[in-house]
Tab-separated table of N, CA, C and O in Angstrom:
chain	number	residue	atom	x	y	z
A	27	MET	N	10.071	37.292	140.221
A	27	MET	CA	10.189	38.229	139.109
A	27	MET	C	9.532	37.681	137.856
A	27	MET	O	8.947	38.401	137.096
A	28	GLY	N	9.596	36.344	137.655
A	28	GLY	CA	9.049	35.747	136.452
A	28	GLY	C	7.562	35.982	136.310
A	28	GLY	O	7.089	36.338	135.235
A	29	ASN	N	6.804	35.819	137.397
A	29	ASN	CA	5.371	36.037	137.350
A	29	ASN	C	5.052	37.499	137.098
A	29	ASN	O	4.165	37.836	136.316
A	30	ASN	N	5.798	38.397	137.769
A	30	ASN	CA	5.607	39.830	137.570
A	30	ASN	C	5.968	40.222	136.142
A	30	ASN	O	5.285	41.033	135.519
A	31	GLN	N	7.046	39.611	135.621
A	31	GLN	CA	7.467	39.901	134.245
A	31	GLN	C	6.395	39.457	133.262
A	31	GLN	O	6.091	40.173	132.304
A	32	SER	N	5.818	38.295	133.500
A	32	SER	CA	4.763	37.791	132.631
A	32	SER	C	3.544	38.715	132.661
A	32	SER	O	2.930	38.972	131.624
A	33	ALA	N	3.217	39.219	133.848
A	33	ALA	CA	2.087	40.140	133.965
A	33	ALA	C	2.361	41.429	133.202
A	33	ALA	O	1.488	41.954	132.505
A	34	LEU	N	3.617	41.930	133.310
A	34	LEU	CA	3.967	43.148	132.564
A	34	LEU	C	3.942	42.896	131.059
A	34	LEU	O	3.492	43.751	130.296
A	35	ASP	N	4.421	41.729	130.630
A	35	ASP	CA	4.366	41.383	129.199
A	35	ASP	C	2.928	41.438	128.704
A	35	ASP	O	2.656	41.960	127.612
A	36	SER	N	2.023	40.897	129.495
A	36	SER	CA	0.617	40.881	129.117
A	36	SER	C	0.046	42.301	129.029
A	36	SER	O	-0.698	42.628	128.102
A	37	VAL	N	0.422	43.142	129.980
A	37	VAL	CA	-0.057	44.533	129.975
A	37	VAL	C	0.488	45.284	128.769
A	37	VAL	O	-0.263	45.953	128.044
A	38	PHE	N	1.784	45.148	128.506
A	38	PHE	CA	2.358	45.879	127.366
A	38	PHE	C	1.843	45.338	126.038
A	38	PHE	O	1.662	46.105	125.090
A	39	HIS	N	1.592	44.034	125.966
A	39	HIS	CA	0.976	43.478	124.751
A	39	HIS	C	-0.400	44.112	124.542
A	39	HIS	O	-0.732	44.529	123.426
A	40	ALA	N	-1.172	44.205	125.608
A	40	ALA	CA	-2.514	44.784	125.496
A	40	ALA	C	-2.441	46.252	125.085
A	40	ALA	O	-3.241	46.717	124.275
A	41	LEU	N	-1.469	46.968	125.618
A	41	LEU	CA	-1.369	48.404	125.331
A	41	LEU	C	-0.695	48.694	123.990
A	41	LEU	O	-0.655	49.854	123.562
A	42	ALA	N	-0.175	47.672	123.327
A	42	ALA	CA	0.512	47.880	122.055
A	42	ALA	C	-0.442	48.238	120.918
A	42	ALA	O	-0.009	48.750	119.881
A	43	ASP	N	-1.709	47.998	121.093
A	43	ASP	CA	-2.688	48.241	120.031
A	43	ASP	C	-3.432	49.552	120.278
A	43	ASP	O	-3.920	49.785	121.401
A	44	PRO	N	-3.554	50.418	119.257
A	44	PRO	CA	-4.220	51.714	119.470
A	44	PRO	C	-5.696	51.597	119.853
A	44	PRO	O	-6.201	52.431	120.605
A	45	THR	N	-6.382	50.585	119.351
A	45	THR	CA	-7.788	50.398	119.731
A	45	THR	C	-7.896	50.108	121.220
A	45	THR	O	-8.724	50.680	121.932
A	46	ARG	N	-7.042	49.234	121.685
A	46	ARG	CA	-7.092	48.874	123.114
A	46	ARG	C	-6.681	50.054	123.992
A	46	ARG	O	-7.249	50.254	125.068
A	47	ARG	N	-5.705	50.840	123.530
A	47	ARG	CA	-5.329	52.032	124.314
A	47	ARG	C	-6.498	53.008	124.376
A	47	ARG	O	-6.756	53.629	125.408
A	48	ALA	N	-7.233	53.145	123.270
A	48	ALA	CA	-8.394	54.040	123.264
A	48	ALA	C	-9.472	53.541	124.223
A	48	ALA	O	-10.135	54.341	124.893
A	49	VAL	N	-9.631	52.228	124.302
A	49	VAL	CA	-10.609	51.665	125.247
A	49	VAL	C	-10.185	51.977	126.675
A	49	VAL	O	-11.006	52.394	127.500
A	50	ILE	N	-8.904	51.807	126.967
A	50	ILE	CA	-8.404	52.123	128.314
A	50	ILE	C	-8.646	53.594	128.622
A	50	ILE	O	-9.097	53.959	129.714
A	51	GLN	N	-8.364	54.444	127.643
A	51	GLN	CA	-8.571	55.885	127.832
A	51	GLN	C	-10.042	56.190	128.105
A	51	GLN	O	-10.376	56.951	129.013
A	52	ARG	N	-10.920	55.561	127.361
A	52	ARG	CA	-12.363	55.781	127.553
A	52	ARG	C	-12.813	55.288	128.913
A	52	ARG	O	-13.582	55.944	129.613
A	53	LEU	N	-12.320	54.117	129.314
A	53	LEU	CA	-12.730	53.557	130.605
A	53	LEU	C	-12.167	54.380	131.771
A	53	LEU	O	-12.656	54.247	132.898
A	54	GLY	N	-11.177	55.199	131.513
A	54	GLY	CA	-10.678	56.102	132.544
A	54	GLY	C	-11.729	57.115	132.968
A	54	GLY	O	-11.661	57.700	134.045
A	55	GLN	N	-12.736	57.307	132.106
A	55	GLN	CA	-13.834	58.234	132.416
A	55	GLN	C	-14.951	57.546	133.194
A	55	GLN	O	-15.845	58.209	133.699
A	56	GLY	N	-14.916	56.200	133.224
A	56	GLY	CA	-15.949	55.457	133.934
A	56	GLY	C	-16.365	54.226	133.154
A	56	GLY	O	-15.973	54.039	132.000
A	57	PRO	N	-17.156	53.363	133.786
A	57	PRO	CA	-17.595	52.128	133.132
A	57	PRO	C	-18.385	52.413	131.852
A	57	PRO	O	-19.002	53.483	131.710
A	58	ALA	N	-18.349	51.441	130.941
A	58	ALA	CA	-19.084	51.584	129.683
A	58	ALA	C	-19.440	50.192	129.175
A	58	ALA	O	-18.728	49.221	129.444
A	59	THR	N	-20.527	50.125	128.434
A	59	THR	CA	-20.900	48.846	127.828
A	59	THR	C	-19.991	48.573	126.637
A	59	THR	O	-19.370	49.493	126.085
A	60	VAL	N	-19.927	47.316	126.240
A	60	VAL	CA	-19.104	46.952	125.088
A	60	VAL	C	-19.591	47.695	123.849
A	60	VAL	O	-18.785	48.179	123.048
A	61	SER	N	-20.901	47.821	123.695
A	61	SER	CA	-21.447	48.541	122.528
A	61	SER	C	-21.011	50.003	122.532
A	61	SER	O	-20.657	50.552	121.487
A	62	GLU	N	-21.039	50.630	123.698
A	62	GLU	CA	-20.592	52.027	123.793
A	62	GLU	C	-19.108	52.145	123.455
A	62	GLU	O	-18.689	53.085	122.780
A	63	LEU	N	-18.329	51.185	123.939
A	63	LEU	CA	-16.890	51.221	123.674
A	63	LEU	C	-16.590	50.986	122.197
A	63	LEU	O	-15.653	51.566	121.648
A	64	ALA	N	-17.397	50.129	121.553
A	64	ALA	CA	-17.160	49.773	120.151
A	64	ALA	C	-17.597	50.858	119.185
A	64	ALA	O	-17.103	50.916	118.047
A	65	GLU	N	-18.510	51.710	119.611
A	65	GLU	CA	-19.131	52.690	118.715
A	65	GLU	C	-18.151	53.530	117.898
A	65	GLU	O	-18.338	53.702	116.693
A	66	PRO	N	-17.071	54.059	118.462
A	66	PRO	CA	-16.185	54.918	117.661
A	66	PRO	C	-15.317	54.166	116.648
A	66	PRO	O	-14.665	54.799	115.823
A	67	PHE	N	-15.327	52.860	116.681
A	67	PHE	CA	-14.412	52.095	115.836
A	67	PHE	C	-15.143	51.483	114.650
A	67	PHE	O	-16.257	50.998	114.784
A	68	ASP	N	-14.481	51.513	113.505
A	68	ASP	CA	-15.053	50.959	112.285
A	68	ASP	C	-14.641	49.493	112.167
A	68	ASP	O	-13.776	49.147	111.369
A	69	MET	N	-15.249	48.667	113.010
A	69	MET	CA	-14.985	47.233	112.944
A	69	MET	C	-16.214	46.483	113.454
A	69	MET	O	-17.043	47.047	114.182
A	70	ALA	N	-16.296	45.235	113.051
A	70	ALA	CA	-17.421	44.397	113.477
A	70	ALA	C	-17.320	44.138	114.980
A	70	ALA	O	-16.220	44.083	115.538
A	71	LEU	N	-18.461	44.002	115.616
A	71	LEU	CA	-18.495	43.794	117.065
A	71	LEU	C	-17.689	42.557	117.508
A	71	LEU	O	-16.943	42.638	118.490
A	72	PRO	N	-17.780	41.421	116.762
A	72	PRO	CA	-16.960	40.271	117.183
A	72	PRO	C	-15.455	40.577	117.180
A	72	PRO	O	-14.726	40.111	118.049
A	73	SER	N	-15.011	41.377	116.225
A	73	SER	CA	-13.591	41.756	116.195
A	73	SER	C	-13.259	42.651	117.377
A	73	SER	O	-12.204	42.510	118.009
A	74	PHE	N	-14.175	43.554	117.698
A	74	PHE	CA	-13.938	44.449	118.833
A	74	PHE	C	-13.908	43.665	120.143
A	74	PHE	O	-13.093	43.955	121.029
A	75	VAL	N	-14.773	42.690	120.247
A	75	VAL	CA	-14.829	41.870	121.471
A	75	VAL	C	-13.499	41.146	121.703
A	75	VAL	O	-13.090	40.930	122.842
A	76	LYS	N	-12.793	40.816	120.620
A	76	LYS	CA	-11.470	40.195	120.778
A	76	LYS	C	-10.509	41.162	121.472
A	76	LYS	O	-9.665	40.739	122.269
A	77	HIS	N	-10.617	42.447	121.171
A	77	HIS	CA	-9.783	43.446	121.863
A	77	HIS	C	-10.129	43.480	123.352
A	77	HIS	O	-9.237	43.555	124.196
A	78	ILE	N	-11.414	43.414	123.641
A	78	ILE	CA	-11.831	43.409	125.052
A	78	ILE	C	-11.281	42.167	125.748
A	78	ILE	O	-10.819	42.238	126.896
A	79	ALA	N	-11.290	41.041	125.056
A	79	ALA	CA	-10.771	39.799	125.641
A	79	ALA	C	-9.284	39.926	125.973
A	79	ALA	O	-8.833	39.451	127.019
A	80	VAL	N	-8.528	40.568	125.101
A	80	VAL	CA	-7.097	40.777	125.373
A	80	VAL	C	-6.924	41.664	126.601
A	80	VAL	O	-6.080	41.396	127.463
A	81	LEU	N	-7.731	42.713	126.687
A	81	LEU	CA	-7.639	43.617	127.839
A	81	LEU	C	-8.026	42.897	129.130
A	81	LEU	O	-7.410	43.105	130.180
A	82	GLU	N	-9.023	42.053	129.054
A	82	GLU	CA	-9.425	41.296	130.247
A	82	GLU	C	-8.344	40.286	130.640
A	82	GLU	O	-8.042	40.128	131.817
A	83	ALA	N	-7.754	39.640	129.643
A	83	ALA	CA	-6.708	38.655	129.934
A	83	ALA	C	-5.492	39.313	130.594
A	83	ALA	O	-4.813	38.694	131.410
A	84	SER	N	-5.239	40.553	130.239
A	84	SER	CA	-4.099	41.276	130.828
A	84	SER	C	-4.407	41.773	132.235
A	84	SER	O	-3.499	42.167	132.958
A	85	GLY	N	-5.678	41.777	132.591
A	85	GLY	CA	-6.072	42.273	133.907
A	85	GLY	C	-6.315	43.766	133.953
A	85	GLY	O	-6.544	44.332	135.014
A	86	LEU	N	-6.266	44.411	132.786
A	86	LEU	CA	-6.489	45.862	132.746
A	86	LEU	C	-7.965	46.224	132.809
A	86	LEU	O	-8.322	47.323	133.227
A	87	VAL	N	-8.805	45.310	132.350
A	87	VAL	CA	-10.240	45.574	132.255
A	87	VAL	C	-10.999	44.388	132.854
A	87	VAL	O	-10.600	43.239	132.672
A	88	GLY	N	-12.056	44.698	133.545
A	88	GLY	CA	-12.973	43.682	134.023
A	88	GLY	C	-14.341	43.942	133.425
A	88	GLY	O	-14.616	45.056	132.966
A	89	SER	N	-15.195	42.931	133.418
A	89	SER	CA	-16.542	43.144	132.883
A	89	SER	C	-17.547	42.296	133.640
A	89	SER	O	-17.201	41.272	134.227
A	90	LYS	N	-18.768	42.783	133.616
A	90	LYS	CA	-19.898	42.063	134.195
A	90	LYS	C	-21.000	42.042	133.163
A	90	LYS	O	-21.257	43.061	132.496
A	91	LYS	N	-21.648	40.877	133.065
A	91	LYS	CA	-22.749	40.757	132.119
A	91	LYS	C	-24.041	40.686	132.899
A	91	LYS	O	-24.210	39.822	133.769
A	92	ILE	N	-24.926	41.609	132.591
A	92	ILE	CA	-26.257	41.616	133.195
A	92	ILE	C	-27.245	41.529	132.040
A	92	ILE	O	-27.334	42.453	131.223
A	93	GLY	N	-27.911	40.400	131.966
A	93	GLY	CA	-28.809	40.175	130.833
A	93	GLY	C	-27.978	40.035	129.564
A	93	GLY	O	-27.069	39.219	129.503
A	94	ARG	N	-28.266	40.884	128.605
A	94	ARG	CA	-27.521	40.841	127.341
A	94	ARG	C	-26.466	41.937	127.259
A	94	ARG	O	-25.815	42.100	126.238
A	95	VAL	N	-26.320	42.701	128.330
A	95	VAL	CA	-25.410	43.850	128.312
A	95	VAL	C	-24.170	43.545	129.145
A	95	VAL	O	-24.255	43.194	130.317
A	96	ARG	N	-23.001	43.677	128.515
A	96	ARG	CA	-21.726	43.511	129.213
A	96	ARG	C	-21.122	44.900	129.441
A	96	ARG	O	-20.928	45.666	128.508
A	97	THR	N	-20.860	45.179	130.712
A	97	THR	CA	-20.290	46.480	131.094
A	97	THR	C	-18.851	46.286	131.534
A	97	THR	O	-18.552	45.399	132.341
A	98	CYS	N	-17.973	47.117	130.992
A	98	CYS	CA	-16.541	47.017	131.284
A	98	CYS	C	-16.124	48.111	132.252
A	98	CYS	O	-16.655	49.228	132.227
A	99	THR	N	-15.154	47.774	133.090
A	99	THR	CA	-14.565	48.750	134.001
A	99	THR	C	-13.045	48.629	133.930
A	99	THR	O	-12.505	47.566	133.627
A	100	LEU	N	-12.393	49.717	134.218
A	100	LEU	CA	-10.934	49.744	134.242
A	100	LEU	C	-10.449	49.189	135.575
A	100	LEU	O	-11.025	49.486	136.628
A	101	LYS	N	-9.390	48.385	135.520
A	101	LYS	CA	-8.748	47.868	136.739
A	101	LYS	C	-7.370	48.531	136.833
A	101	LYS	O	-6.411	48.052	136.219
A	102	PRO	N	-7.282	49.624	137.552
A	102	PRO	CA	-6.050	50.428	137.524
A	102	PRO	C	-4.838	49.786	138.173
A	102	PRO	O	-3.729	50.256	137.981
A	103	ARG	N	-5.019	48.694	138.893
A	103	ARG	CA	-3.882	48.074	139.591
A	103	ARG	C	-2.791	47.632	138.609
A	103	ARG	O	-1.604	47.810	138.870
A	104	LYS	N	-3.193	47.073	137.486
A	104	LYS	CA	-2.203	46.630	136.488
A	104	LYS	C	-1.518	47.826	135.820
A	104	LYS	O	-0.347	47.761	135.470
A	105	LEU	N	-2.251	48.901	135.633
A	105	LEU	CA	-1.622	50.108	135.087
A	105	LEU	C	-0.583	50.639	136.070
A	105	LEU	O	0.474	51.123	135.667
A	106	ALA	N	-0.874	50.529	137.358
A	106	ALA	CA	0.084	50.986	138.368
A	106	ALA	C	1.361	50.156	138.306
A	106	ALA	O	2.463	50.688	138.489
A	107	ALA	N	1.244	48.864	138.026
A	107	ALA	CA	2.431	48.013	137.899
A	107	ALA	C	3.280	48.470	136.710
A	107	ALA	O	4.514	48.532	136.808
A	108	ALA	N	2.636	48.799	135.600
A	108	ALA	CA	3.372	49.300	134.438
A	108	ALA	C	4.010	50.653	134.754
A	108	ALA	O	5.152	50.921	134.357
A	109	GLU	N	3.297	51.488	135.468
A	109	GLU	CA	3.822	52.803	135.849
A	109	GLU	C	5.053	52.640	136.747
A	109	GLU	O	6.035	53.363	136.592
A	110	ARG	N	5.000	51.682	137.670
A	110	ARG	CA	6.168	51.408	138.533
A	110	ARG	C	7.365	50.979	137.694
A	110	ARG	O	8.490	51.414	137.924
A	111	TRP	N	7.127	50.129	136.695
A	111	TRP	CA	8.216	49.668	135.836
A	111	TRP	C	8.843	50.860	135.108
A	111	TRP	O	10.070	50.987	135.050
A	112	PHE	N	7.996	51.739	134.561
A	112	PHE	CA	8.533	52.936	133.887
A	112	PHE	C	9.303	53.808	134.869
A	112	PHE	O	10.343	54.364	134.528
A	113	GLY	N	8.798	53.923	136.089
A	113	GLY	CA	9.486	54.726	137.105
A	113	GLY	C	10.862	54.167	137.421
A	113	GLY	O	11.826	54.923	137.580
A	114	GLU	N	10.950	52.843	137.507
A	114	GLU	CA	12.255	52.208	137.759
A	114	GLU	C	13.220	52.465	136.610
A	114	GLU	O	14.396	52.754	136.828
A	115	GLN	N	12.713	52.359	135.391
A	115	GLN	CA	13.573	52.608	134.224
A	115	GLN	C	14.005	54.069	134.174
A	115	GLN	O	15.155	54.383	133.862
A	116	ARG	N	13.084	54.981	134.491
A	116	ARG	CA	13.400	56.411	134.497
A	116	ARG	C	14.490	56.710	135.525
A	116	ARG	O	15.459	57.412	135.225
A	117	ALA	N	14.360	56.122	136.715
A	117	ALA	CA	15.352	56.363	137.769
A	117	ALA	C	16.717	55.829	137.353
A	117	ALA	O	17.749	56.482	137.585
A	118	LEU	N	16.741	54.668	136.724
A	118	LEU	CA	18.000	54.078	136.264
A	118	LEU	C	18.686	55.007	135.266
A	118	LEU	O	19.875	55.304	135.384
A	119	TRP	N	17.904	55.478	134.268
A	119	TRP	CA	18.508	56.324	133.231
A	119	TRP	C	18.865	57.707	133.749
A	119	TRP	O	19.874	58.286	133.320
A	120	GLU	N	18.096	58.228	134.684
A	120	GLU	CA	18.458	59.515	135.291
A	120	GLU	C	19.774	59.393	136.047
A	120	GLU	O	20.615	60.299	135.985
A	121	SER	N	19.963	58.281	136.721
A	121	SER	CA	21.220	58.042	137.445
A	121	SER	C	22.389	57.965	136.465
A	121	SER	O	23.453	58.542	136.703
A	122	ARG	N	22.181	57.257	135.370
A	122	ARG	CA	23.254	57.138	134.365
A	122	ARG	C	23.587	58.501	133.756
A	122	ARG	O	24.752	58.828	133.563
A	123	TYR	N	22.567	59.291	133.436
A	123	TYR	CA	22.826	60.636	132.871
A	123	TYR	C	23.527	61.522	133.888
A	123	TYR	O	24.403	62.305	133.536
A	124	HIS	N	23.131	61.370	135.159
A	124	HIS	CA	23.779	62.149	136.215
A	124	HIS	C	25.264	61.792	136.291
A	124	HIS	O	26.129	62.683	136.366
A	125	ASN	N	25.557	60.501	136.241
A	125	ASN	CA	26.954	60.061	136.264
A	125	ASN	C	27.715	60.554	135.036
A	125	ASN	O	28.878	60.975	135.145
A	126	LEU	N	27.072	60.529	133.877
A	126	LEU	CA	27.711	61.028	132.649
A	126	LEU	C	27.970	62.528	132.761
A	126	LEU	O	29.045	63.012	132.358
A	127	ASP	N	26.982	63.264	133.293
A	127	ASP	CA	27.172	64.715	133.491
A	127	ASP	C	28.373	64.982	134.392
A	127	ASP	O	29.183	65.870	134.108
A	128	ASN	N	28.467	64.210	135.485
A	128	ASN	CA	29.596	64.389	136.398
A	128	ASN	C	30.924	64.083	135.704
A	128	ASN	O	31.909	64.811	135.882
A	129	LEU	N	30.939	63.030	134.909
A	129	LEU	CA	32.154	62.666	134.189
A	129	LEU	C	32.550	63.766	133.207
A	129	LEU	O	33.717	64.186	133.158
A	130	LEU	N	31.564	64.253	132.446
A	130	LEU	CA	31.867	65.302	131.457
A	130	LEU	C	32.288	66.605	132.138
A	130	LEU	O	33.189	67.297	131.641
A	131	SER	N	31.651	66.913	133.265
A	131	SER	CA	32.054	68.119	134.005
A	131	SER	C	33.484	67.982	134.503
A	131	SER	O	34.269	68.936	134.437
A	132	GLY	N	33.827	66.793	134.981
A	132	GLY	CA	35.188	66.552	135.450
A	132	GLY	C	36.197	66.653	134.327
A	132	GLY	O	37.268	67.240	134.490
A	133	LEU	N	35.838	66.110	133.175
A	133	LEU	CA	36.758	66.160	132.033
A	133	LEU	C	36.941	67.584	131.530
A	133	LEU	O	38.047	68.004	131.198
A	134	SER	N	35.845	68.344	131.438
A	134	SER	CA	35.969	69.726	130.955
A	134	SER	C	36.712	70.577	131.983
A	134	SER	O	37.424	71.511	131.619
A	135	GLY	N	36.547	70.263	133.265
A	135	GLY	CA	37.273	70.982	134.314
A	135	GLY	C	38.761	70.711	134.241
A	135	GLY	O	39.573	71.575	134.550
A	136	GLU	N	39.131	69.525	133.802
A	136	GLU	CA	40.547	69.186	133.691
A	136	GLU	C	41.219	69.948	132.573
A	136	GLU	O	42.387	70.288	132.655
A	137	LYS	N	40.444	70.239	131.496
A	137	LYS	CA	41.032	70.938	130.341
A	137	LYS	C	41.229	72.414	130.612
A	137	LYS	O	42.041	73.058	129.982
A	138	GLN	N	40.446	73.007	131.546
A	138	GLN	CA	40.528	74.447	131.758
A	138	GLN	C	41.703	74.821	132.603
A	138	GLN	O	42.297	74.319	133.369
């Protein structure tokens, strides 16, 4: 669990920043060069590259450099791990709400 938890921490850290989330969203449409990814943002390229480094460290994004051009691709496997975590949390809370509904229904039935 510790290794999986660390991987999830890294993914959620990467997704905590709106710039990085926008990059993930863009890469969902297909691979893109770092310059293409940086274009919509008002920041210097070295600062933007730091965002890419965080995404790569989390395992959400991979890149290949051919010549002077670095092309990034989305690695959906890590997103699937985060989605599984949310699914587990959703199931837990749905179960708790279901139990609360049953309790409240039982209590209101007792008063009638």
